[in-house]
Amino acid sequence: MAAPLTLLLITPLVIYLFHFLVDYAEITFILADCLTAVALYLAVKEYNKQVFRKQKFALEADRYPMDCLELIRSPTEMYYIPLKVAMFYLLNPFTILSCVAKCTCGLNNAVIALFILSTLRGSDLLSAIFLALATYQSIYPLTLCVPALLFLLQRQYIPVNVRWSSFWLYTLQYLFMFLGSLVVLIGLSFFLLGSWDFLPAVYGFILSVPDLTPNIGLFWYFFAEMFDHFRLFFLCVFQINVFFYTLPLSIKLKEHPVFLIFMQIAVIAIFKSYPTSGTTFLRNIFLVSCVLLACSALFPVLWHLWIYAGSANSNFYYAITLLFSVAQILLVSDYFYAYLRREHHLTNGLYLKKKDGSEATLVLK
Amino acid sequence: MAAYRCECVGLLLFMLCTSFTVHIDADVHDYTTQVTDTESDVADAESVLVPDPPPAPLGTGGKQSPQEEVVVEAEVVEAEDGPWEATEVRGEVDDVGDDGDANDHRVVDGPSSTDDFKEELVIRPLSSGDIYASFQFRTVWDTDLTGDQKVSHYRLFPKSLGQVITKFSVRELHISFTQGYWRTMQWGQPYQPSPPGAELWVWFQDTVTDVDGTWKELTNVLSGIFCASLNFIDSTNTVQPSASFKPLGVGNVTDHRFLRYATLPREIVCTENLTPWKKLLPCGSKAGLSVLLKSEKLFHSTFHSQAVHVRPVCQDPQCRTTSLELRQTLNVVFDLHTSGQGKREWSLFKMFSRTLTEACPLASSSKVYIDMTDNPQGEQFELSPATPLLSQAVVLGDRRTYSVYDLTQQGTFGSTRSLNMLLRWKSAEGNMLRPLLHSERYVAGYGLQTGEIHTLMYNNHPYRAFPVLLLSTVPWYLRLYIHTLTVTSKGKDNKPSYIHYQPSKDRERPHLLEMLLQLPPNSVTEVTVEFERALLKWTEYTPDPNHGFYVGSSVISALVPSVVAMDTDSSPERPLFSSFFPCKEEASYFTRLYTEPLLVNLPTPDFSMPYNVICLTCTVVAVGYGSLYNLLTRTFQVEEPSPGLAKRIANVIRRMRGVAPL
């Protein structure tokens, strides 16, 4: 079985690129993965630097309560984090699998990693260009526009305030750069192909989910089993669902745009229409990691039982995709919870007391 | 089962055509009764084999008006002395008292458009012991239906088809319905090849602007006319072959934008398709060879194929003007064991449970040919009653000898007034055929994810290579990996000299792969391509999804080297079965071969699950939404111990009493 390039979302520029690179496809994908790892390494390093700077300011201003010093990151424990992230990405079996399958999601990951790096470095032009590239490849990274903008604003010490003209000026400038590069990319594709047919072929394909080949996401079986007259409705609901979280998350996390980027990528990874195993570069906690591991082992087993042995049917595989999605959701919401709680402790102290002096428990209300 | 969902237009047209045909039938019936008495006299006028030139014997209507019969009845008197009175036929039939009506038919002469009808049956004993019967009914009408002036008078040509051709500006129309697969290895080449299921290909006039729209309407109308599921032809199974389907009639339009080709390999052919097909014949199933077409026998056979071919042909050898030709063909193979009870003994009655008693009175020629090539001295089988007429024709690259029974001669029917040929074999052994070109096709691989289509083409010619055009249409739900396409002959790469590949679009159009290949002598050429199976929406599956999905036959169009020189002139004297494909050169003959259709299994979802899947997936999405919503809208607070149940109830009561709560 000769595996072709499983080009998931083939945009005209990628086709043009592979026109030259088709003989070196393996090397291209390996290089893309290495590039991603290096970009992630540098990005995390940059982020650590910024975190320490912020921490230092906060400590000097005595903003943290005294009992939560143990929550503050120390340079020694953070030292290996960039390396760990890069190694985790490179040694992740999912990444290796998608690289072997020559999946274009490797290229998308590289673009997104470069986007994160350039955003953290504070270069708005490069950030906008890479974001436009990522959006051009698959429209979902559009939602990353907001956290990038928030981060850059923060970096320039411009408050997010609609009455400030500098806020508007900067926002418009960033959006102009982003949309400008997007228009350039689409225009370039138009000149390469000489027609606009690629627009419905690429973006219509992502949005209307015509291809129901089983993958690890929620869409394929749902829309294979959907009643025809409800199809459009659920299509809209599911696609809006991906973009929907941008606004509330941005409001909630407007002080922490980097975590917002992480949350957005996670939400996209779970709810996008054609997810691939290459999209999931997340860290783990025990229960969820067990579920994810079990699912990863069961995916090929049940796939084999359904497709080759014929002793199982599609429901078996579908059940595993459901479980996998639930595990991912749990993972993301746990992260979100932990992050919020840490922030809460950083402002209110770690050991909270009730009015009567006994030890208090925190609840969400 | 063929789903005959006749669309409104089609149904209306069908009803129209039915009423018209019934009218014709009734008329023909009267006509026949009047004419039969004259037959014996006419008989000796036709002692030669070739069909008669235009001043045809009575009843054949060599030159007759296209006016409707009602008009004819009204004009009896003044039509008495028409221009055709003085023919020699007139002299022979003058003792028939009541042939006034018959004469009138001829003498009411229209402007210049004449039509001519011929019928023919070829019987070929096959070496396997089976028997092959091929009917051909040809109507040639010297008119231009798609021209400027409106044609509203039809005589022999079926009005239902004529109207369709006019309305949709059809240049050529070829439609076939086939049940069973033609086994080239056992039976050799058929006279008119056709793939299992339904096949339709149409060349439109170059004046048609919206070809796809016209095609869609045409298939719906034809669906009504033939009571077949042709309305299932849509863009997902229609292709425009660039080289394989050239026009068979005259005309130099070869721009394949005006060609549409579609097959429905799943189509089941049965009585409901035969009845409308028979109604297109001038004599219906009342007289002539068509009395043999009884469905209870025809469908009790291994292979059954009926077809309609409409094309423009040359009116004269110089080809100054064209006529419209309608060929209706019906091919049937009766199996030695199921139909013949294992005895190598065939007769018309055994095959069709009918015998022949007369020719169709409207036919200018009505003949039965029996292939005697393998039996020159009668050593293989004996034929009774014997016929003195022998004919030779070059068919499919070989010179064949035929015994001919001319049904327009009364002597053919003998004293019993019925003709029932009997073929009795002397030995039970038949030698195996070795056709010059045959093919196989199958799906390889296991599992429901990928697979491989293999097409094998055998060139059995000992020293000559010849070119073939291979056309494969694969539905979109089998995603071809075209980079895995390999063509090998004798273990070496065989590079196609021409490849036309059109990739599929999901739910829009199929894959189309056309290749021009040179088959080396005495070799097997193998074409393989891998594919991936798609998962469809649950409503896109057929009612029996685990039966599999059909992939239509590949078409192999070949120029096979001929053993003897082919006739390149299309003289009208040639038997109909030898003049279907136009022949351009003497050294080779054109033939078309259809491979087996494929049956491919696709992965299926659980069809009982839609509610469950919708509920479960929505639940997961709701879990995601809910947990994020939870974290987004709430803030951390120190938990205050909630009061116990008793205390809460007490507080409610106290509030009702207006007392301060505890």
JSON list of C-alpha atoms in Angstrom, two decimals, chain A residues 72-200:
[
{"chain": "A", "resi": 72, "resn": "ILE", "atom": "CA", "xyz": [5.87, 31.52, 41.98]},
{"chain": "A", "resi": 73, "resn": "ARG", "atom": "CA", "xyz": [7.99, 29.99, 39.29]},
{"chain": "A", "resi": 74, "resn": "SER", "atom": "CA", "xyz": [11.67, 29.75, 39.96]},
{"chain": "A", "resi": 75, "resn": "PRO", "atom": "CA", "xyz": [14.26, 29.90, 37.16]},
{"chain": "A", "resi": 76, "resn": "THR", "atom": "CA", "xyz": [15.68, 26.48, 38.10]},
{"chain": "A", "resi": 77, "resn": "GLU", "atom": "CA", "xyz": [12.42, 24.63, 37.66]},
{"chain": "A", "resi": 78, "resn": "MET", "atom": "CA", "xyz": [11.62, 26.53, 34.50]},
{"chain": "A", "resi": 79, "resn": "TYR", "atom": "CA", "xyz": [15.02, 25.97, 32.98]},
{"chain": "A", "resi": 80, "resn": "TYR", "atom": "CA", "xyz": [14.24, 22.73, 31.24]},
{"chain": "A", "resi": 81, "resn": "ILE", "atom": "CA", "xyz": [10.67, 23.60, 30.25]},
{"chain": "A", "resi": 82, "resn": "PRO", "atom": "CA", "xyz": [11.52, 24.88, 26.72]},
{"chain": "A", "resi": 83, "resn": "LEU", "atom": "CA", "xyz": [13.57, 21.78, 26.02]},
{"chain": "A", "resi": 84, "resn": "LYS", "atom": "CA", "xyz": [10.81, 19.57, 27.43]},
{"chain": "A", "resi": 85, "resn": "VAL", "atom": "CA", "xyz": [8.21, 21.21, 25.20]},
{"chain": "A", "resi": 86, "resn": "ALA", "atom": "CA", "xyz": [10.33, 20.81, 22.11]},
{"chain": "A", "resi": 87, "resn": "MET", "atom": "CA", "xyz": [11.22, 17.21, 22.95]},
{"chain": "A", "resi": 88, "resn": "PHE", "atom": "CA", "xyz": [7.64, 16.42, 23.77]},
{"chain": "A", "resi": 89, "resn": "TYR", "atom": "CA", "xyz": [6.59, 17.71, 20.39]},
{"chain": "A", "resi": 90, "resn": "LEU", "atom": "CA", "xyz": [9.30, 15.89, 18.49]},
{"chain": "A", "resi": 91, "resn": "LEU", "atom": "CA", "xyz": [9.02, 12.59, 20.35]},
{"chain": "A", "resi": 92, "resn": "ASN", "atom": "CA", "xyz": [5.24, 12.56, 20.45]},
{"chain": "A", "resi": 93, "resn": "PRO", "atom": "CA", "xyz": [4.10, 9.42, 18.63]},
{"chain": "A", "resi": 94, "resn": "PHE", "atom": "CA", "xyz": [1.26, 11.40, 17.07]},
{"chain": "A", "resi": 95, "resn": "THR", "atom": "CA", "xyz": [3.72, 13.85, 15.56]},
{"chain": "A", "resi": 96, "resn": "ILE", "atom": "CA", "xyz": [5.88, 11.06, 14.25]},
{"chain": "A", "resi": 97, "resn": "LEU", "atom": "CA", "xyz": [2.85, 9.32, 12.77]},
{"chain": "A", "resi": 98, "resn": "SER", "atom": "CA", "xyz": [1.65, 12.39, 10.95]},
{"chain": "A", "resi": 99, "resn": "CYS", "atom": "CA", "xyz": [5.16, 13.06, 9.71]},
{"chain": "A", "resi": 100, "resn": "VAL", "atom": "CA", "xyz": [5.41, 9.52, 8.36]},
{"chain": "A", "resi": 101, "resn": "ALA", "atom": "CA", "xyz": [2.00, 9.88, 6.73]},
{"chain": "A", "resi": 102, "resn": "LYS", "atom": "CA", "xyz": [3.20, 13.15, 5.21]},
{"chain": "A", "resi": 103, "resn": "CYS", "atom": "CA", "xyz": [0.23, 15.03, 6.57]},
{"chain": "A", "resi": 104, "resn": "THR", "atom": "CA", "xyz": [0.09, 18.72, 5.81]},
{"chain": "A", "resi": 105, "resn": "CYS", "atom": "CA", "xyz": [-0.91, 19.36, 9.40]},
{"chain": "A", "resi": 106, "resn": "GLY", "atom": "CA", "xyz": [2.85, 19.26, 10.09]},
{"chain": "A", "resi": 107, "resn": "LEU", "atom": "CA", "xyz": [3.22, 22.33, 7.92]},
{"chain": "A", "resi": 108, "resn": "ASN", "atom": "CA", "xyz": [0.29, 24.01, 9.64]},
{"chain": "A", "resi": 109, "resn": "ASN", "atom": "CA", "xyz": [1.85, 23.31, 13.03]},
{"chain": "A", "resi": 110, "resn": "ALA", "atom": "CA", "xyz": [5.09, 24.88, 11.88]},
{"chain": "A", "resi": 111, "resn": "VAL", "atom": "CA", "xyz": [3.28, 27.99, 10.73]},
{"chain": "A", "resi": 112, "resn": "ILE", "atom": "CA", "xyz": [1.37, 28.27, 14.00]},
{"chain": "A", "resi": 113, "resn": "ALA", "atom": "CA", "xyz": [4.54, 27.73, 16.04]},
{"chain": "A", "resi": 114, "resn": "LEU", "atom": "CA", "xyz": [6.25, 30.48, 14.07]},
{"chain": "A", "resi": 115, "resn": "PHE", "atom": "CA", "xyz": [3.25, 32.67, 14.65]},
{"chain": "A", "resi": 116, "resn": "ILE", "atom": "CA", "xyz": [3.48, 32.10, 18.41]},
{"chain": "A", "resi": 117, "resn": "LEU", "atom": "CA", "xyz": [7.19, 32.79, 18.38]},
{"chain": "A", "resi": 118, "resn": "SER", "atom": "CA", "xyz": [6.89, 36.01, 16.42]},
{"chain": "A", "resi": 119, "resn": "THR", "atom": "CA", "xyz": [4.01, 37.17, 18.60]},
{"chain": "A", "resi": 120, "resn": "LEU", "atom": "CA", "xyz": [5.96, 36.53, 21.76]},
{"chain": "A", "resi": 121, "resn": "ARG", "atom": "CA", "xyz": [8.96, 38.31, 20.29]},
{"chain": "A", "resi": 122, "resn": "GLY", "atom": "CA", "xyz": [6.61, 41.22, 19.71]},
{"chain": "A", "resi": 123, "resn": "SER", "atom": "CA", "xyz": [7.08, 41.63, 15.97]},
{"chain": "A", "resi": 124, "resn": "ASP", "atom": "CA", "xyz": [3.58, 42.47, 14.83]},
{"chain": "A", "resi": 125, "resn": "LEU", "atom": "CA", "xyz": [4.27, 42.26, 11.10]},
{"chain": "A", "resi": 126, "resn": "LEU", "atom": "CA", "xyz": [5.67, 38.72, 11.21]},
{"chain": "A", "resi": 127, "resn": "SER", "atom": "CA", "xyz": [2.93, 37.66, 13.59]},
{"chain": "A", "resi": 128, "resn": "ALA", "atom": "CA", "xyz": [0.27, 38.97, 11.21]},
{"chain": "A", "resi": 129, "resn": "ILE", "atom": "CA", "xyz": [1.92, 37.29, 8.22]},
{"chain": "A", "resi": 130, "resn": "PHE", "atom": "CA", "xyz": [2.19, 33.90, 9.92]},
{"chain": "A", "resi": 131, "resn": "LEU", "atom": "CA", "xyz": [-1.34, 34.19, 11.22]},
{"chain": "A", "resi": 132, "resn": "ALA", "atom": "CA", "xyz": [-2.53, 34.95, 7.70]},
{"chain": "A", "resi": 133, "resn": "LEU", "atom": "CA", "xyz": [-0.63, 31.91, 6.44]},
{"chain": "A", "resi": 134, "resn": "ALA", "atom": "CA", "xyz": [-2.20, 29.69, 9.09]},
{"chain": "A", "resi": 135, "resn": "THR", "atom": "CA", "xyz": [-5.65, 31.11, 8.37]},
{"chain": "A", "resi": 136, "resn": "TYR", "atom": "CA", "xyz": [-5.10, 30.61, 4.68]},
{"chain": "A", "resi": 137, "resn": "GLN", "atom": "CA", "xyz": [-4.30, 26.95, 5.28]},
{"chain": "A", "resi": 138, "resn": "SER", "atom": "CA", "xyz": [-7.36, 26.25, 7.40]},
{"chain": "A", "resi": 139, "resn": "ILE", "atom": "CA", "xyz": [-9.63, 29.02, 8.49]},
{"chain": "A", "resi": 140, "resn": "TYR", "atom": "CA", "xyz": [-9.82, 28.11, 12.16]},
{"chain": "A", "resi": 141, "resn": "PRO", "atom": "CA", "xyz": [-6.62, 29.97, 13.28]},
{"chain": "A", "resi": 142, "resn": "LEU", "atom": "CA", "xyz": [-8.61, 33.13, 12.57]},
{"chain": "A", "resi": 143, "resn": "THR", "atom": "CA", "xyz": [-9.63, 33.03, 16.21]},
{"chain": "A", "resi": 144, "resn": "LEU", "atom": "CA", "xyz": [-5.97, 33.38, 17.26]},
{"chain": "A", "resi": 145, "resn": "CYS", "atom": "CA", "xyz": [-6.11, 36.92, 15.98]},
{"chain": "A", "resi": 146, "resn": "VAL", "atom": "CA", "xyz": [-7.66, 38.16, 19.24]},
{"chain": "A", "resi": 147, "resn": "PRO", "atom": "CA", "xyz": [-5.10, 36.74, 21.70]},
{"chain": "A", "resi": 148, "resn": "ALA", "atom": "CA", "xyz": [-2.22, 37.86, 19.48]},
{"chain": "A", "resi": 149, "resn": "LEU", "atom": "CA", "xyz": [-3.64, 41.35, 19.38]},
{"chain": "A", "resi": 150, "resn": "LEU", "atom": "CA", "xyz": [-4.17, 41.35, 23.16]},
{"chain": "A", "resi": 151, "resn": "PHE", "atom": "CA", "xyz": [-0.61, 40.22, 23.75]},
{"chain": "A", "resi": 152, "resn": "LEU", "atom": "CA", "xyz": [0.89, 42.81, 21.45]},
{"chain": "A", "resi": 153, "resn": "LEU", "atom": "CA", "xyz": [-1.23, 45.53, 23.00]},
{"chain": "A", "resi": 154, "resn": "GLN", "atom": "CA", "xyz": [-0.04, 44.47, 26.41]},
{"chain": "A", "resi": 155, "resn": "ARG", "atom": "CA", "xyz": [3.52, 44.54, 25.25]},
{"chain": "A", "resi": 156, "resn": "GLN", "atom": "CA", "xyz": [3.12, 48.08, 24.00]},
{"chain": "A", "resi": 157, "resn": "TYR", "atom": "CA", "xyz": [1.43, 49.00, 27.33]},
{"chain": "A", "resi": 158, "resn": "ILE", "atom": "CA", "xyz": [-1.70, 50.05, 25.51]},
{"chain": "A", "resi": 159, "resn": "PRO", "atom": "CA", "xyz": [-4.78, 49.36, 27.64]},
{"chain": "A", "resi": 160, "resn": "VAL", "atom": "CA", "xyz": [-7.72, 47.58, 26.08]},
{"chain": "A", "resi": 161, "resn": "ASN", "atom": "CA", "xyz": [-10.04, 50.50, 26.21]},
{"chain": "A", "resi": 162, "resn": "VAL", "atom": "CA", "xyz": [-12.37, 51.57, 23.47]},
{"chain": "A", "resi": 163, "resn": "ARG", "atom": "CA", "xyz": [-11.92, 55.24, 24.38]},
{"chain": "A", "resi": 164, "resn": "TRP", "atom": "CA", "xyz": [-8.20, 55.22, 23.73]},
{"chain": "A", "resi": 165, "resn": "SER", "atom": "CA", "xyz": [-7.30, 56.20, 20.24]},
{"chain": "A", "resi": 166, "resn": "SER", "atom": "CA", "xyz": [-3.97, 54.41, 20.41]},
{"chain": "A", "resi": 167, "resn": "PHE", "atom": "CA", "xyz": [-5.86, 51.17, 21.07]},
{"chain": "A", "resi": 168, "resn": "TRP", "atom": "CA", "xyz": [-7.90, 51.63, 17.93]},
{"chain": "A", "resi": 169, "resn": "LEU", "atom": "CA", "xyz": [-4.91, 52.73, 15.95]},
{"chain": "A", "resi": 170, "resn": "TYR", "atom": "CA", "xyz": [-2.90, 49.66, 16.90]},
{"chain": "A", "resi": 171, "resn": "THR", "atom": "CA", "xyz": [-5.82, 47.27, 16.41]},
{"chain": "A", "resi": 172, "resn": "LEU", "atom": "CA", "xyz": [-6.52, 48.65, 12.97]},
{"chain": "A", "resi": 173, "resn": "GLN", "atom": "CA", "xyz": [-2.85, 48.51, 12.10]},
{"chain": "A", "resi": 174, "resn": "TYR", "atom": "CA", "xyz": [-2.62, 44.85, 13.12]},
{"chain": "A", "resi": 175, "resn": "LEU", "atom": "CA", "xyz": [-5.85, 43.89, 11.39]},
{"chain": "A", "resi": 176, "resn": "PHE", "atom": "CA", "xyz": [-4.71, 45.71, 8.28]},
{"chain": "A", "resi": 177, "resn": "MET", "atom": "CA", "xyz": [-1.46, 43.78, 8.24]},
{"chain": "A", "resi": 178, "resn": "PHE", "atom": "CA", "xyz": [-3.29, 40.50, 8.84]},
{"chain": "A", "resi": 179, "resn": "LEU", "atom": "CA", "xyz": [-5.98, 41.05, 6.22]},
{"chain": "A", "resi": 180, "resn": "GLY", "atom": "CA", "xyz": [-3.48, 42.53, 3.80]},
{"chain": "A", "resi": 181, "resn": "SER", "atom": "CA", "xyz": [-1.27, 39.46, 3.88]},
{"chain": "A", "resi": 182, "resn": "LEU", "atom": "CA", "xyz": [-4.34, 37.23, 3.64]},
{"chain": "A", "resi": 183, "resn": "VAL", "atom": "CA", "xyz": [-5.49, 39.11, 0.53]},
{"chain": "A", "resi": 184, "resn": "VAL", "atom": "CA", "xyz": [-1.99, 38.83, -0.92]},
{"chain": "A", "resi": 185, "resn": "LEU", "atom": "CA", "xyz": [-2.00, 35.07, -0.33]},
{"chain": "A", "resi": 186, "resn": "ILE", "atom": "CA", "xyz": [-5.42, 34.57, -1.84]},
{"chain": "A", "resi": 187, "resn": "GLY", "atom": "CA", "xyz": [-4.55, 36.85, -4.73]},
{"chain": "A", "resi": 188, "resn": "LEU", "atom": "CA", "xyz": [-1.40, 34.87, -5.32]},
{"chain": "A", "resi": 189, "resn": "SER", "atom": "CA", "xyz": [-3.42, 31.66, -5.44]},
{"chain": "A", "resi": 190, "resn": "PHE", "atom": "CA", "xyz": [-5.78, 33.31, -7.88]},
{"chain": "A", "resi": 191, "resn": "PHE", "atom": "CA", "xyz": [-2.92, 34.23, -10.17]},
{"chain": "A", "resi": 192, "resn": "LEU", "atom": "CA", "xyz": [-1.48, 30.75, -9.90]},
{"chain": "A", "resi": 193, "resn": "LEU", "atom": "CA", "xyz": [-4.75, 29.08, -10.82]},
{"chain": "A", "resi": 194, "resn": "GLY", "atom": "CA", "xyz": [-6.48, 31.74, -12.83]},
{"chain": "A", "resi": 195, "resn": "SER", "atom": "CA", "xyz": [-9.84, 31.16, -11.21]},
{"chain": "A", "resi": 196, "resn": "TRP", "atom": "CA", "xyz": [-11.62, 31.50, -7.90]},
{"chain": "A", "resi": 197, "resn": "ASP", "atom": "CA", "xyz": [-12.65, 27.86, -7.86]},
{"chain": "A", "resi": 198, "resn": "PHE", "atom": "CA", "xyz": [-10.18, 27.09, -5.11]},
{"chain": "A", "resi": 199, "resn": "LEU", "atom": "CA", "xyz": [-12.12, 29.17, -2.57]},
{"chain": "A", "resi": 200, "resn": "PRO", "atom": "CA", "xyz": [-15.17, 26.88, -2.35]}
]
